[in-house]
Coordinates of C-alpha atoms in Angstrom, one line a residue:
M288 CA 89.4 -33.6 50.7
K289 CA 90.4 -33.0 47.0
Y290 CA 89.2 -35.4 44.5
D291 CA 90.9 -36.5 41.4
T292 CA 90.8 -39.1 38.6
G293 CA 91.5 -42.5 39.8
L294 CA 89.7 -42.0 43.1
T295 CA 86.6 -43.2 44.6
I296 CA 83.6 -41.2 46.0
G297 CA 80.7 -43.2 47.4
S298 CA 80.2 -46.0 44.9
Y299 CA 81.6 -44.1 41.8
K300 CA 85.2 -44.2 40.5
L301 CA 86.3 -41.1 38.8
I302 CA 87.5 -41.9 35.2
S303 CA 88.3 -38.3 33.8
V304 CA 87.7 -34.7 34.2
C305 CA 84.7 -33.3 32.1
G306 CA 85.0 -29.9 33.1
A307 CA 85.4 -27.3 36.1
G308 CA 83.7 -24.5 37.1
A309 CA 83.8 -21.6 40.0
Y310 CA 81.6 -24.0 42.2
G311 CA 83.2 -27.3 41.4
S312 CA 84.3 -29.9 38.9
V313 CA 82.5 -32.7 36.8
F314 CA 83.9 -35.9 36.3
C315 CA 83.0 -38.9 34.0
A316 CA 82.4 -41.6 36.6
Q317 CA 81.6 -45.3 36.7
N318 CA 79.4 -47.2 39.2
I319 CA 81.7 -49.9 40.6
M320 CA 78.8 -52.4 41.0
T321 CA 76.8 -51.8 37.6
Q322 CA 79.8 -50.4 35.5
H323 CA 77.3 -47.7 34.3
R324 CA 78.9 -44.4 33.5
V325 CA 77.5 -41.2 34.6
A326 CA 78.5 -37.4 35.0
L327 CA 79.4 -36.6 38.5
K328 CA 79.6 -33.2 39.9
I329 CA 81.6 -32.5 43.1
L330 CA 81.2 -29.3 45.4
S331 CA 83.6 -28.7 48.0
M332 CA 83.0 -24.9 48.6
S333 CA 81.6 -23.1 51.5
D334 CA 78.3 -23.9 53.2
K335 CA 76.6 -21.1 51.4
I336 CA 77.5 -22.1 47.8
M337 CA 76.7 -25.8 48.8
Q338 CA 73.3 -24.9 50.2
R339 CA 72.5 -22.8 47.1
E340 CA 73.4 -25.6 44.8
L341 CA 71.4 -28.1 46.7
Q342 CA 68.4 -25.8 46.7
G343 CA 68.7 -25.5 42.9
I344 CA 68.5 -29.3 42.6
V345 CA 65.6 -29.5 44.9
N346 CA 63.9 -27.1 42.8
Y347 CA 64.7 -28.9 39.7
R348 CA 63.7 -32.5 41.0
E349 CA 60.2 -32.7 39.6
C350 CA 61.4 -31.7 36.1
R351 CA 61.5 -34.6 33.8
H352 CA 62.0 -33.6 30.1
P353 CA 64.0 -35.1 27.2
N354 CA 65.8 -31.7 26.6
L355 CA 66.5 -31.2 30.5
L356 CA 69.4 -32.9 32.3
Q357 CA 68.3 -35.6 34.6
I358 CA 69.6 -35.9 38.2
H359 CA 69.9 -39.5 39.2
H360 CA 71.7 -39.6 42.8
I361 CA 72.5 -36.8 45.3
E362 CA 74.7 -37.6 48.3
K363 CA 76.8 -35.7 50.8
I364 CA 80.2 -37.1 52.0
D365 CA 82.2 -35.4 54.6
D366 CA 82.5 -31.8 53.5
C367 CA 81.5 -32.6 49.9
L368 CA 78.2 -32.7 48.1
Y369 CA 78.1 -34.7 44.9
Y370 CA 75.3 -35.8 42.4
T371 CA 75.2 -37.7 39.4
M372 CA 73.5 -37.0 36.0
D373 CA 73.2 -38.2 32.5
L374 CA 76.5 -38.5 30.8
A375 CA 77.0 -36.4 27.4
D376 CA 77.7 -38.1 24.2
N377 CA 81.3 -38.7 23.4
I378 CA 82.9 -36.9 20.4
S379 CA 86.4 -38.3 20.9
V380 CA 87.5 -40.7 18.2
D381 CA 89.4 -42.5 21.0
E382 CA 87.0 -44.8 23.0
N383 CA 89.3 -44.8 25.9
N384 CA 89.4 -40.9 26.0
Y385 CA 86.1 -39.0 26.9
I386 CA 85.2 -35.6 25.5
P387 CA 81.6 -34.4 26.2
D388 CA 79.5 -33.2 23.3
T389 CA 79.1 -29.6 24.3
L390 CA 78.2 -26.5 22.2
A391 CA 81.3 -25.2 23.4
H392 CA 83.6 -28.1 22.0
R393 CA 81.6 -28.0 18.7
L394 CA 82.4 -24.3 18.3
S395 CA 85.9 -24.8 19.3
N396 CA 86.2 -27.4 16.5
K397 CA 84.0 -26.0 13.7
K398 CA 83.9 -22.3 14.6
S399 CA 80.4 -22.0 13.6
L400 CA 77.5 -24.4 13.0
P401 CA 75.2 -24.6 9.9
A402 CA 71.9 -22.7 10.2
A403 CA 69.7 -25.9 10.1
E404 CA 71.8 -27.4 12.9
V405 CA 71.5 -24.4 15.1
N406 CA 67.8 -23.9 14.3
K407 CA 67.2 -27.6 15.5
M408 CA 69.3 -26.9 18.6
A409 CA 67.5 -23.9 19.6
T410 CA 64.0 -25.6 19.1
E411 CA 65.0 -28.4 21.2
L412 CA 66.3 -26.1 24.0
L413 CA 63.0 -24.1 23.9
D414 CA 61.0 -27.1 24.5
G415 CA 63.1 -27.8 27.6
L416 CA 62.9 -24.1 28.5
E417 CA 58.9 -24.1 28.0
Y418 CA 58.8 -27.0 30.4
L419 CA 61.1 -25.4 33.0
H420 CA 59.1 -22.1 32.9
A421 CA 55.9 -23.9 33.3
H422 CA 57.0 -25.2 36.6
G423 CA 57.7 -21.7 37.9
L424 CA 61.7 -22.0 37.4
V425 CA 64.4 -20.1 35.6
H426 CA 67.6 -21.5 34.6
R427 CA 69.8 -18.4 35.0
D428 CA 73.1 -19.8 33.4
I429 CA 72.4 -20.5 29.6
K430 CA 75.8 -20.7 27.7
P431 CA 77.7 -22.8 25.2
D432 CA 79.3 -24.7 28.0
N433 CA 76.1 -25.6 29.6
I434 CA 74.5 -27.0 26.4
L435 CA 75.1 -30.9 25.7
W436 CA 74.0 -33.5 23.3
I437 CA 72.7 -36.6 25.0
D438 CA 71.6 -39.4 22.7
G439 CA 71.6 -36.8 19.9
R440 CA 69.3 -34.2 21.6
A441 CA 70.3 -30.8 22.7
T442 CA 70.0 -30.7 26.6
L443 CA 70.3 -27.9 29.1
A444 CA 72.7 -28.6 31.6
D445 CA 74.2 -27.2 35.0
I446 CA 71.0 -26.9 36.8
G447 CA 72.9 -25.7 40.0
L448 CA 71.6 -22.1 39.6
T449 CA 67.9 -22.9 39.0
A450 CA 65.6 -20.8 41.0
N451 CA 61.9 -20.1 41.6
L452 CA 60.8 -17.0 39.5
E453 CA 59.4 -15.5 42.8
N454 CA 62.9 -15.1 44.3
A455 CA 65.5 -15.4 41.6
S456 CA 68.6 -13.3 42.5
L457 CA 71.4 -11.8 40.3
V458 CA 73.5 -14.6 39.1
G459 CA 74.9 -15.8 35.8
T460 CA 77.7 -15.4 33.3
P461 CA 78.5 -11.9 32.0
G462 CA 77.7 -11.5 28.3
F463 CA 74.7 -13.8 28.5
M464 CA 72.8 -11.6 31.0
S465 CA 70.5 -8.7 30.0
E466 CA 71.2 -5.1 30.8
A467 CA 68.1 -4.8 32.8
L468 CA 69.3 -7.6 34.9
L469 CA 72.8 -6.4 35.4
T470 CA 71.7 -2.8 36.3
G471 CA 69.2 -4.2 39.0
K472 CA 66.0 -2.8 37.1
R473 CA 64.4 -6.4 37.9
T474 CA 65.1 -9.7 39.1
A475 CA 65.8 -12.6 36.9
S476 CA 62.7 -13.6 34.7
I477 CA 61.7 -15.8 31.8
E478 CA 62.9 -13.1 29.5
D479 CA 66.4 -13.3 30.7
D480 CA 66.8 -17.0 30.0
L481 CA 65.5 -16.2 26.5
Y482 CA 68.0 -13.4 26.1
A483 CA 70.8 -15.8 26.9
L484 CA 69.5 -18.5 24.4
G485 CA 69.5 -15.5 21.7
K486 CA 73.1 -14.9 22.7
V487 CA 73.9 -18.6 22.4
I488 CA 72.2 -18.7 19.0
Y489 CA 74.2 -15.9 17.9
C490 CA 77.5 -17.4 19.0
A491 CA 76.7 -20.9 17.4
L492 CA 75.6 -19.3 14.1
T493 CA 78.5 -16.9 13.7
G494 CA 81.3 -18.4 15.5
C495 CA 81.8 -15.1 17.1
R496 CA 82.4 -14.6 20.9
V497 CA 79.5 -13.3 23.0
K498 CA 81.2 -9.9 23.5
E499 CA 81.5 -9.3 19.6
Y500 CA 77.7 -9.1 19.4
P501 CA 75.8 -7.8 17.1
H502 CA 78.9 -8.2 14.7
Y503 CA 78.2 -10.6 11.7
P504 CA 81.1 -12.0 9.8
G505 CA 81.1 -10.8 6.1
T506 CA 82.6 -14.4 5.2
L507 CA 79.4 -16.1 6.2
T508 CA 76.3 -16.4 4.1
I509 CA 72.9 -15.7 5.2
S510 CA 71.1 -18.5 3.4
D511 CA 68.4 -19.8 5.6
A512 CA 69.6 -17.9 8.5
D513 CA 67.1 -15.0 8.6
S514 CA 64.7 -16.5 11.1
L515 CA 67.8 -17.2 13.3
I516 CA 69.1 -13.6 12.9
K517 CA 65.7 -12.2 13.8
A518 CA 65.1 -14.5 16.8
Y519 CA 68.3 -13.3 18.5
T520 CA 67.9 -9.9 17.7
E521 CA 64.6 -9.7 18.9
A522 CA 65.4 -11.8 22.0
C523 CA 68.4 -9.5 22.9
R524 CA 66.5 -6.0 22.3
S525 CA 65.4 -3.9 25.2
P526 CA 62.8 -3.9 25.8
S527 CA 62.3 -7.4 24.1
P528 CA 59.0 -8.4 22.4
V529 CA 60.1 -11.9 23.3
K530 CA 58.2 -12.8 26.3
S531 CA 57.9 -16.6 26.1
S532 CA 59.3 -19.8 24.5
Q533 CA 56.4 -19.8 22.1
D534 CA 57.3 -16.3 20.8
M535 CA 60.7 -17.3 20.0
R536 CA 59.5 -20.6 18.4
A537 CA 57.2 -18.6 16.1
I538 CA 60.0 -16.5 14.9
L539 CA 62.3 -19.7 14.3
S540 CA 59.6 -21.3 12.5
S541 CA 58.7 -18.4 10.1
K542 CA 59.7 -18.8 6.5
S543 CA 62.7 -17.4 5.1
N544 CA 62.5 -14.0 2.8
I545 CA 66.2 -14.1 1.9
K546 CA 67.1 -16.1 -1.1
P547 CA 70.0 -18.4 -0.9
V548 CA 73.4 -17.5 -2.1
K549 CA 76.0 -19.6 -3.4
K550 CA 79.0 -17.6 -2.3
S551 CA 80.0 -15.5 0.7
I552 CA 79.3 -11.9 0.0
N553 CA 79.6 -8.5 1.5
M554 CA 76.2 -6.8 1.0
Q555 CA 77.6 -3.3 1.7
A556 CA 80.3 -3.7 -0.9
V557 CA 78.0 -5.1 -3.4
I558 CA 75.7 -2.1 -3.1
T559 CA 78.6 0.3 -3.3
A560 CA 79.9 -1.2 -6.3
S561 CA 76.5 -1.1 -8.0
I562 CA 76.2 2.5 -7.4
I563 CA 79.7 3.2 -8.7
L564 CA 79.0 1.1 -11.9
I565 CA 75.8 3.0 -12.5
A566 CA 77.4 6.3 -12.1
V567 CA 80.2 5.2 -14.5
A568 CA 77.6 4.2 -17.1
I569 CA 75.8 7.5 -16.9
V570 CA 79.0 9.5 -17.3
C571 CA 80.1 7.5 -20.4
F572 CA 76.6 7.7 -22.2
F573 CA 76.8 11.4 -21.5
Y574 CA 80.1 11.7 -23.2
Y575 CA 79.2 9.4 -26.1
S576 CA 76.1 11.4 -26.8
R577 CA 77.7 14.6 -26.6
G578 CA 80.5 13.5 -28.9
K579 CA 78.0 12.2 -31.5
Q580 CA 75.9 15.5 -31.3
N581 CA 79.2 17.6 -31.7
T582 CA 80.4 15.5 -34.6
G583 CA 77.2 15.3 -36.5
N584 CA 77.1 19.3 -36.1
R585 CA 80.5 19.8 -37.5
Q586 CA 79.6 17.5 -40.5
G587 CA 76.3 19.3 -41.0
E588 CA 78.0 22.5 -41.5
S589 CA 80.8 21.2 -44.0
L590 CA 78.7 18.8 -46.2
P591 CA 76.6 19.8 -49.1
S592 CA 72.8 19.2 -48.6
S593 CA 72.8 16.1 -50.6
E594 CA 75.2 14.5 -48.3
K595 CA 74.1 15.7 -44.9
T596 CA 72.2 12.5 -44.0
S597 CA 74.7 10.3 -45.6
G598 CA 76.6 9.4 -42.4
A599 CA 79.8 10.4 -43.7
R600 CA 81.7 10.6 -40.3
L601 CA 83.9 7.9 -39.1
P602 CA 81.8 5.5 -36.8
V603 CA 83.3 4.3 -33.5
E604 CA 82.1 1.3 -31.6
T605 CA 82.3 1.8 -27.9
E606 CA 82.0 -0.4 -24.9
T607 CA 82.5 0.7 -21.3
A608 CA 84.9 -1.6 -19.5
N609 CA 83.7 -3.4 -16.3
S610 CA 86.5 -2.0 -14.1
Q611 CA 87.8 1.1 -16.0
N612 CA 86.3 4.2 -17.6
T613 CA 87.7 3.2 -21.1
I614 CA 86.6 3.2 -24.7
I615 CA 87.4 0.1 -26.5
I616 CA 87.6 0.5 -30.4
P617 CA 87.2 -3.1 -31.5
S618 CA 88.0 -2.9 -35.3
L619 CA 89.8 -0.4 -37.8
Q620 CA 89.3 -2.6 -40.7
A621 CA 88.3 -0.5 -43.9
H622 CA 84.9 -2.3 -44.6
S623 CA 83.7 -0.8 -41.0
A624 CA 85.2 2.7 -41.2
I625 CA 82.7 4.6 -42.9
N626 CA 78.8 4.2 -42.8
N627 CA 78.1 4.0 -46.6
S628 CA 77.9 0.9 -48.7
D629 CA 79.0 2.9 -51.9
A630 CA 82.4 3.8 -50.1
T631 CA 83.0 0.3 -48.9
S632 CA 84.6 -1.0 -52.0
T633 CA 86.6 2.3 -52.4
L634 CA 88.0 2.0 -48.9
T635 CA 89.0 -1.8 -49.5
N636 CA 90.9 -0.4 -52.5
V637 CA 92.5 2.4 -50.5
S638 CA 93.5 0.1 -47.9
N639 CA 95.2 -2.2 -50.5
N640 CA 96.9 0.9 -52.1
K641 CA 94.8 0.2 -55.5
L642 CA 93.1 3.6 -55.6
A643 CA 95.0 6.3 -57.7
D644 CA 94.8 10.0 -56.4
N645 CA 92.0 11.0 -58.7
T646 CA 90.9 14.5 -58.4
S647 CA 87.4 13.8 -59.6
S648 CA 86.8 11.6 -56.6
S649 CA 83.8 12.5 -54.2
P650 CA 84.8 14.4 -50.9
K651 CA 83.8 11.2 -48.9
T652 CA 86.1 9.0 -51.3
R653 CA 89.0 11.5 -50.8
A654 CA 88.5 11.7 -47.1
V655 CA 88.8 7.9 -46.9
Q656 CA 91.9 8.1 -49.1
T657 CA 93.6 10.8 -47.1
I658 CA 92.8 8.9 -43.8
Y659 CA 94.6 5.8 -45.0
N660 CA 97.5 7.1 -47.1
D661 CA 101.1 7.7 -46.0
S662 CA 100.5 11.3 -44.9
F663 CA 97.7 10.0 -42.3
E664 CA 100.4 7.7 -40.7
K665 CA 102.3 10.7 -39.7
S666 CA 99.5 12.5 -38.3
P667 CA 98.2 12.5 -34.5
A668 CA 94.9 10.9 -35.5
Y669 CA 96.8 7.9 -36.8
N670 CA 98.7 7.6 -33.3
L671 CA 95.3 7.8 -31.7
F672 CA 94.3 4.7 -33.9
K673 CA 97.2 2.7 -32.8
K674 CA 96.5 3.5 -29.1
A675 CA 92.8 2.5 -29.6
E676 CA 94.0 -0.8 -31.1
A677 CA 96.4 -1.2 -28.1
L678 CA 93.8 -1.1 -25.7
P679 CA 93.0 -3.9 -23.3
V680 CA 90.0 -6.0 -24.0
S681 CA 86.8 -5.1 -21.9
G682 CA 87.3 -6.0 -18.2
S683 CA 91.0 -6.2 -18.4
S684 CA 92.8 -4.9 -15.4
D685 CA 95.8 -3.7 -17.3
K686 CA 95.7 0.0 -16.4
A687 CA 99.2 0.7 -18.2
N688 CA 97.2 0.6 -21.6
S689 CA 94.1 2.3 -20.8
V690 CA 93.1 5.5 -22.1
S691 CA 90.2 7.5 -20.7
A692 CA 87.1 7.5 -22.6
D693 CA 86.5 11.2 -23.1
K694 CA 90.2 11.5 -24.6
I695 CA 89.6 8.6 -26.9
F696 CA 86.4 9.9 -28.0
D697 CA 86.9 13.6 -28.4
E698 CA 90.3 13.2 -30.0
F699 CA 89.6 10.5 -32.3
L700 CA 86.2 11.9 -33.7
G701 CA 87.7 15.4 -33.6
K702 CA 90.8 14.8 -35.6
G703 CA 89.3 12.2 -37.9
N704 CA 86.6 14.7 -38.9
D705 CA 89.3 17.4 -39.3
I706 CA 90.9 15.5 -41.9
F707 CA 87.6 14.8 -43.6
N708 CA 86.6 18.5 -43.5
R709 CA 90.1 19.8 -44.9
V710 CA 89.6 17.2 -47.8
E711 CA 86.3 18.5 -48.6
C712 CA 87.2 22.1 -48.4
R713 CA 90.1 21.4 -50.8
D714 CA 87.5 19.9 -53.3
M715 CA 85.3 22.9 -53.0
K716 CA 88.2 25.2 -53.6
E717 CA 89.2 23.1 -56.5
Q718 CA 85.6 23.4 -57.9
Q719 CA 85.6 27.0 -57.4
S720 CA 88.9 27.5 -59.1
S721 CA 87.6 25.4 -62.0
L722 CA 84.5 27.7 -62.2
K723 CA 86.7 30.8 -62.4
D724 CA 88.9 29.4 -65.0
K725 CA 85.7 28.5 -67.2
G726 CA 84.6 32.1 -66.5
K727 CA 87.9 33.6 -67.6
G728 CA 87.7 31.5 -70.6
N729 CA 84.1 32.7 -71.7

């Protein structure tokens, strides 16, 4: 006979379907006399399946623990075996609609659970498993569908496959069974229950399906999750160092060595970006140092000894942009163009077109004047100044206006100093011509 909602079996009326599996269906049922609601499982399979389920219940009958599902009533009617259990908490917002609070339902609604919630669940399930193993039994089918919350406690359900350790055969759900068990290297053991619990922890923490193990989503934080990650990793290793519930509990209770993070990050991307930024900084520093050295050498060759240390070259303020290898020239104002306090006022006057073309001016002053007069505006160096002024601010993503660091640095300093050197050479020629004229006069 096939049972469905609305029908009665024994003294229980079937209210709604909670779930269905390969060996039977589970209903929310109500006792006709007491009105007490329970979970009721009906088996209407072959004698062999029914006998194995009954044997599991018999093995389990002495187990009484808050984190293990309690069996209340067992009965066989016609060709069916049914038994009643504690009813899981209802997560439906509608009181007339029953949805059992299972890990599978929580994951379908939330995708993944917070680390603290997963840790609490795992600790409570380990308490139940420790009690079960102490009685010489293994569960053999730990998975999200078989984990319930009853009065807020995480509880192991579906005890139909529970077996004695001495003769536990190969049964379970693929994905939650260890390779050693699947390949027949050994029969089911305590390690296999802990392996399955490790996979459950992985699914609950990451929201991934069991077949995706060991993938860890980059969108999730690892704050407070290191002990959970270590627990499921160690439990699912082959061979596994986790031999008992106490071993896994010790890992879960270990203190976190990972600092909390506020945002989701991809650690591999962070490391790669850091390496690239360091490399860019080194390259920029190399070109900057080389440019300074080359400029100093050119100036040292052309300046009189009295002016070799005066810092006559045009200074350039440089800054490496965060995302582009560019040189930023913050200012081209007259008062910051020359590293000499004596030339500051002269520069200002030149900028304001107040300085006459005086042949008696010093080479430095004449260089300043040449750089800022009309002829300079027609030179390549002037265009380079304008390019530099148009550069984006540091960190800008506007690649259209960016200029490479080595080009700005080399061209700017090179052309600027060429102008300076030409002015100085002209002054020296004028001085030599003046000396020759004086010699001829004598």
